[in-house]
CSV table of C-alpha atoms in Angstrom, one decimal:
chain,number,residue,atom,x,y,z
A,1484,MET,CA,-20.5,-14.8,-2.3
A,1485,SER,CA,-19.5,-14.8,1.3
A,1486,PHE,CA,-16.4,-12.6,1.7
A,1487,PRO,CA,-16.0,-13.2,5.5
A,1488,GLU,CA,-16.0,-17.0,4.9
A,1489,ALA,CA,-13.6,-16.6,2.0
A,1490,LEU,CA,-11.3,-14.7,4.3
A,1491,GLN,CA,-11.3,-17.5,6.8
A,1492,ASP,CA,-10.6,-20.1,4.1
A,1493,TYR,CA,-7.8,-18.1,2.6
A,1494,ARG,CA,-6.2,-17.5,6.0
A,1495,TYR,CA,-6.4,-21.2,6.7
A,1496,LEU,CA,-4.5,-22.1,3.5
A,1497,LYS,CA,-2.0,-19.3,3.9
A,1498,ASN,CA,-1.1,-20.5,7.4
A,1499,ARG,CA,-0.5,-23.9,6.1
A,1500,GLY,CA,1.9,-22.8,3.4
A,1501,TYR,CA,-0.3,-23.1,0.3
A,1502,PRO,CA,1.1,-21.1,-2.7
A,1503,ASP,CA,-0.6,-17.7,-3.2
A,1504,LYS,CA,-2.0,-18.3,-6.7
A,1505,ALA,CA,-3.3,-21.8,-5.9
A,1506,ALA,CA,-4.9,-20.8,-2.7
A,1507,LEU,CA,-6.5,-17.7,-4.2
A,1508,LYS,CA,-7.9,-19.6,-7.2
A,1509,LEU,CA,-9.3,-22.3,-4.9
A,1510,VAL,CA,-11.0,-19.9,-2.5
A,1511,GLY,CA,-12.0,-17.5,-5.2
A,1512,ASP,CA,-13.7,-20.1,-7.3
A,1513,ARG,CA,-15.4,-21.8,-4.4
A,1514,TRP,CA,-17.0,-18.5,-3.2
A,1515,ARG,CA,-17.4,-17.0,-6.7
A,1516,LEU,CA,-15.4,-13.9,-5.8
A,1517,THR,CA,-15.2,-10.9,-8.0
A,1518,ALA,CA,-11.8,-9.8,-9.3
A,1519,MET,CA,-11.8,-7.0,-6.7
A,1520,ALA,CA,-12.6,-9.4,-3.9
A,1521,ARG,CA,-9.8,-11.7,-4.9
A,1522,ASN,CA,-7.4,-8.7,-5.0
A,1523,CYS,CA,-8.5,-7.8,-1.5
A,1524,LEU,CA,-7.7,-11.3,-0.3
A,1525,PHE,CA,-4.4,-11.3,-2.0
A,1526,ARG,CA,-3.4,-7.9,-0.6
A,1527,ALA,CA,-4.8,-8.4,2.9
A,1528,VAL,CA,-4.2,-11.9,4.1
A,1529,PHE,CA,-0.8,-13.3,5.0
A,1530,ALA,CA,0.6,-16.1,7.2
A,1531,GLU,CA,0.5,-15.2,10.8
A,1532,ALA,CA,4.2,-15.4,11.2
A,1533,ASP,CA,4.7,-12.8,8.5
A,1534,CYS,CA,2.0,-10.6,10.1
A,1535,ARG,CA,3.7,-10.6,13.5
A,1536,ALA,CA,7.1,-9.7,11.9
A,1537,ARG,CA,5.6,-6.8,10.0
A,1538,ARG,CA,3.6,-5.5,12.9
A,1539,ALA,CA,6.7,-5.4,15.0
A,1540,LYS,CA,8.3,-3.0,12.5
A,1541,LEU,CA,5.4,-0.5,12.3
A,1542,VAL,CA,6.0,2.8,14.0
A,1543,THR,CA,3.7,5.8,14.7
A,1544,PRO,CA,3.9,9.0,12.6
A,1545,GLN,CA,5.6,10.7,15.6
A,1546,ALA,CA,8.6,8.4,15.1
A,1547,ALA,CA,9.5,10.2,11.8
A,1548,GLY,CA,10.4,13.5,13.5
A,1549,GLY,CA,14.0,14.4,13.1
A,1550,ARG,CA,14.9,11.2,11.2
A,1551,PRO,CA,15.7,10.3,7.6
A,1552,LEU,CA,12.6,9.0,5.8
A,1553,GLY,CA,12.6,7.0,2.5
A,1554,VAL,CA,9.3,7.0,0.6
A,1555,ASP,CA,8.1,4.4,-1.8
A,1556,TRP,CA,6.4,7.2,-3.8
A,1557,TYR,CA,4.1,5.4,-6.1
A,1558,ASN,CA,3.1,2.9,-3.4
A,1559,VAL,CA,1.8,5.8,-1.3
A,1560,LEU,CA,0.4,7.9,-4.2
A,1561,ILE,CA,-1.6,5.1,-5.7
A,1562,THR,CA,-3.1,4.1,-2.4
A,1563,VAL,CA,-4.2,7.7,-1.7
A,1564,GLU,CA,-5.6,8.1,-5.2
A,1565,SER,CA,-7.5,4.8,-5.0
A,1566,TYR,CA,-9.2,6.1,-1.9
A,1567,LEU,CA,-10.2,9.3,-3.7
A,1568,LYS,CA,-11.5,7.3,-6.6
A,1569,GLY,CA,-13.8,5.3,-4.3
A,1570,TYR,CA,-11.9,2.0,-4.3
A,1571,PRO,CA,-12.1,0.2,-1.0
A,1572,VAL,CA,-9.1,0.6,1.3
A,1573,PHE,CA,-8.6,-1.6,4.4
A,1574,LEU,CA,-6.3,-2.6,7.1
A,1575,ALA,CA,-4.6,-5.9,6.2
A,1576,ASP,CA,-3.8,-8.7,8.6
A,1577,ASP,CA,-0.3,-7.4,9.0
A,1578,GLY,CA,-1.6,-4.0,10.2
A,1579,LEU,CA,-0.8,-2.0,7.0
A,1580,MET,CA,-3.4,-0.2,4.9
A,1581,ARG,CA,-3.8,-1.3,1.3
A,1582,ASP,CA,-6.2,-0.7,-1.5
A,1583,SER,CA,-8.2,-2.9,-3.8
A,1584,SER,CA,-7.4,-1.2,-7.1
A,1585,GLY,CA,-4.7,-3.6,-8.3
A,1586,VAL,CA,-2.9,-0.7,-10.0
A,1587,HIS,CA,0.9,-0.3,-10.2
A,1588,GLY,CA,2.7,-0.8,-13.4
A,1589,SER,CA,-0.3,0.5,-15.4
A,1590,TYR,CA,-0.6,3.7,-13.3
A,1591,ARG,CA,-0.9,7.0,-15.1
A,1592,PRO,CA,-1.4,10.4,-13.5
A,1593,GLY,CA,-5.0,11.7,-13.7
A,1594,ARG,CA,-7.3,14.4,-12.6
A,1595,ILE,CA,-7.0,13.6,-8.9
A,1596,THR,CA,-3.3,13.2,-8.9
A,1597,GLU,CA,-2.8,16.9,-8.0
A,1598,ALA,CA,-5.0,16.6,-4.9
A,1599,ALA,CA,-3.3,13.4,-3.7
A,1600,LEU,CA,0.2,14.7,-4.3
A,1601,GLY,CA,-0.6,17.9,-2.4
A,1602,LYS,CA,-1.9,16.0,0.6
A,1603,ILE,CA,1.0,13.7,0.7
A,1604,LEU,CA,3.5,16.6,0.6
A,1605,GLU,CA,1.6,18.4,3.3
A,1606,SER,CA,1.7,15.3,5.5
A,1607,LEU,CA,5.4,14.9,4.9
A,1608,GLU,CA,6.0,18.4,6.0
A,1609,GLN,CA,4.0,17.8,9.2
A,1610,LEU,CA,6.1,14.7,10.0
A,1611,SER,CA,9.2,16.9,10.0
A,1612,PRO,CA,11.9,14.2,9.1
A,1613,SER,CA,15.5,15.3,9.1
A,1614,ARG,CA,15.6,14.6,5.4
A,1615,LEU,CA,13.4,13.0,2.7
A,1616,GLU,CA,14.3,10.6,-0.1
A,1617,LEU,CA,11.5,10.0,-2.6
A,1618,PHE,CA,12.0,6.9,-4.8
A,1619,LEU,CA,10.1,6.6,-8.1
A,1620,ASP,CA,9.9,3.7,-10.5
A,1621,ALA,CA,11.2,4.6,-14.0
A,1622,PRO,CA,8.9,2.2,-15.9
A,1623,ILE,CA,5.8,4.0,-14.7
A,1624,SER,CA,4.5,6.6,-17.2
A,1625,PHE,CA,5.6,10.2,-16.7
A,1626,SER,CA,8.0,9.4,-13.8
A,1627,GLY,CA,10.4,12.0,-15.1
A,1628,ALA,CA,7.8,14.7,-15.0
A,1629,MET,CA,6.6,13.5,-11.7
A,1630,ALA,CA,10.1,13.7,-10.3
A,1631,GLU,CA,10.5,17.3,-11.5
A,1632,GLU,CA,7.2,18.3,-9.9
A,1633,LEU,CA,8.3,16.8,-6.6
A,1634,ARG,CA,11.6,18.5,-6.7
A,1635,ARG,CA,9.8,21.8,-7.3
A,1636,ARG,CA,7.2,21.3,-4.6
A,1637,ALA,CA,9.1,19.4,-1.9
A,1638,PRO,CA,8.9,21.1,1.6
A,1639,ALA,CA,11.4,23.9,1.6
A,1640,ALA,CA,12.4,23.3,5.2
A,1641,ILE,CA,13.3,19.7,4.7
A,1642,PRO,CA,16.3,18.5,2.6
A,1643,CYS,CA,14.8,16.3,-0.1
A,1644,GLU,CA,16.2,14.1,-2.8
A,1645,VAL,CA,14.0,12.6,-5.6
A,1646,SER,CA,15.4,9.5,-7.4
A,1647,VAL,CA,14.0,7.7,-10.4
A,1648,SER,CA,15.3,4.1,-10.8
A,1649,PRO,CA,14.3,1.0,-12.7
A,1650,SER,CA,12.6,-0.2,-9.5
A,1651,ALA,CA,12.1,1.8,-6.3
A,1652,ASP,CA,12.3,-1.5,-4.3
A,1653,TYR,CA,16.1,-1.8,-4.6
A,1654,PRO,CA,17.2,1.4,-3.0
A,1655,LEU,CA,14.5,1.2,-0.4
A,1656,LYS,CA,15.5,-2.3,0.7
A,1657,SER,CA,18.8,-0.9,1.9
A,1658,PHE,CA,17.6,2.6,3.0
A,1659,PRO,CA,19.4,3.6,6.3
A,1660,GLY,CA,16.4,5.0,8.0
A,1661,LEU,CA,12.6,4.9,8.4
A,1662,VAL,CA,10.8,3.5,5.3
A,1663,ALA,CA,7.3,4.5,4.2
A,1664,THR,CA,5.7,1.7,2.2
A,1665,SER,CA,3.1,-1.1,2.4
A,1666,ASP,CA,5.1,-3.3,0.0
A,1667,SER,CA,5.7,-6.5,1.8
A,1668,SER,CA,8.7,-7.4,-0.4
A,1669,ILE,CA,10.5,-4.3,1.1
A,1670,ILE,CA,9.2,-4.6,4.6
A,1671,ASP,CA,10.2,-8.3,4.9
A,1672,ARG,CA,13.9,-7.5,4.3
A,1673,ALA,CA,16.0,-7.9,7.4
A,1674,ALA,CA,17.7,-4.6,6.8
A,1675,ILE,CA,14.4,-2.8,7.2
A,1676,ARG,CA,13.8,-2.2,10.9
A,1677,GLU,CA,11.1,0.4,11.0
A,1678,VAL,CA,8.2,1.1,8.7
A,1679,LEU,CA,5.7,4.0,8.5
A,1680,ASP,CA,2.3,3.6,7.0
A,1681,LEU,CA,2.4,7.0,5.3
A,1682,ALA,CA,-0.7,6.5,3.2
A,1683,LEU,CA,-2.8,5.8,6.3
A,1684,PHE,CA,-1.5,8.9,7.9
A,1685,VAL,CA,-2.4,11.0,4.9
A,1686,LEU,CA,-5.9,9.6,4.7
A,1687,GLU,CA,-6.5,10.0,8.5
A,1688,ARG,CA,-5.0,13.5,8.7
A,1689,GLY,CA,-6.0,14.9,5.4
A,1690,TYR,CA,-9.4,13.4,4.8
A,1691,GLY,CA,-10.6,12.2,8.2
A,1692,ALA,CA,-10.8,8.7,6.9
A,1693,ARG,CA,-11.6,5.8,9.3
A,1694,VAL,CA,-10.0,2.7,7.7
A,1695,ALA,CA,-11.6,-0.6,8.8
A,1696,PRO,CA,-10.0,-4.1,8.9
A,1697,VAL,CA,-10.5,-6.1,5.7
A,1698,GLY,CA,-13.1,-8.3,7.4
A,1699,GLN,CA,-15.5,-5.4,7.6
A,1700,LEU,CA,-15.4,-4.7,3.8
A,1701,LEU,CA,-18.6,-4.8,1.9
A,1702,ILE,CA,-17.6,-6.4,-1.4
A,1703,PRO,CA,-20.2,-6.5,-4.2
A,1704,PRO,CA,-21.1,-10.1,-5.2
A,1705,ALA,CA,-20.1,-11.6,-8.5
A,1706,PRO,CA,-22.8,-11.7,-11.2
A,1707,PRO,CA,-24.8,-14.9,-11.4
A,1708,ALA,CA,-23.5,-17.6,-13.6
A,1709,VAL,CA,-25.2,-17.8,-17.0
A,1710,PRO,CA,-26.1,-21.4,-17.9
A,1711,GLY,CA,-24.2,-22.7,-21.0
């Protein structure tokens, strides 16, 4: 497997409008990529026009001070937990940090959730927004209990509302303020003008992480094919 060459091939196809699934299968099969490597490609490589538009919306953590901040809670939490579990995290072509775990709808709180949750809340307090709105996806297991925990532990000095809805995407796509997410379907909405990479801030501030671009990832090779 040659992950750097697979990246080049996938970028080439993405910039020429190939559908995601077809391009991923073509490149993944050619280079015999593992499931994790394919997930890294899918979550890291985008058409250059999309990358430029998203980079233009990214703001520094300092921009959150004194402003409303809407947080895609599970998007941030899962990324931080993935790092703590040892999954590769990386800077994607659009400048946002993502993880390789492929977890979302199947997410369940575990033994490291407490540590990740605590670091995120500490980071939010340091950012000092004028108010916080944390949006949770109802279909994810134990979202009700998670919401109650967040209401109990939210920074006392910052007004905070915690909402559980069928999909956190919908309220975030029309949020009138800064949005913390790496979800491209939210970021690409015209109504979203500014985006904060909160998960990256948490890892850099809380754990001293140095997150590299996706091209520098060391992806384990696929096992050799067994003759039929």
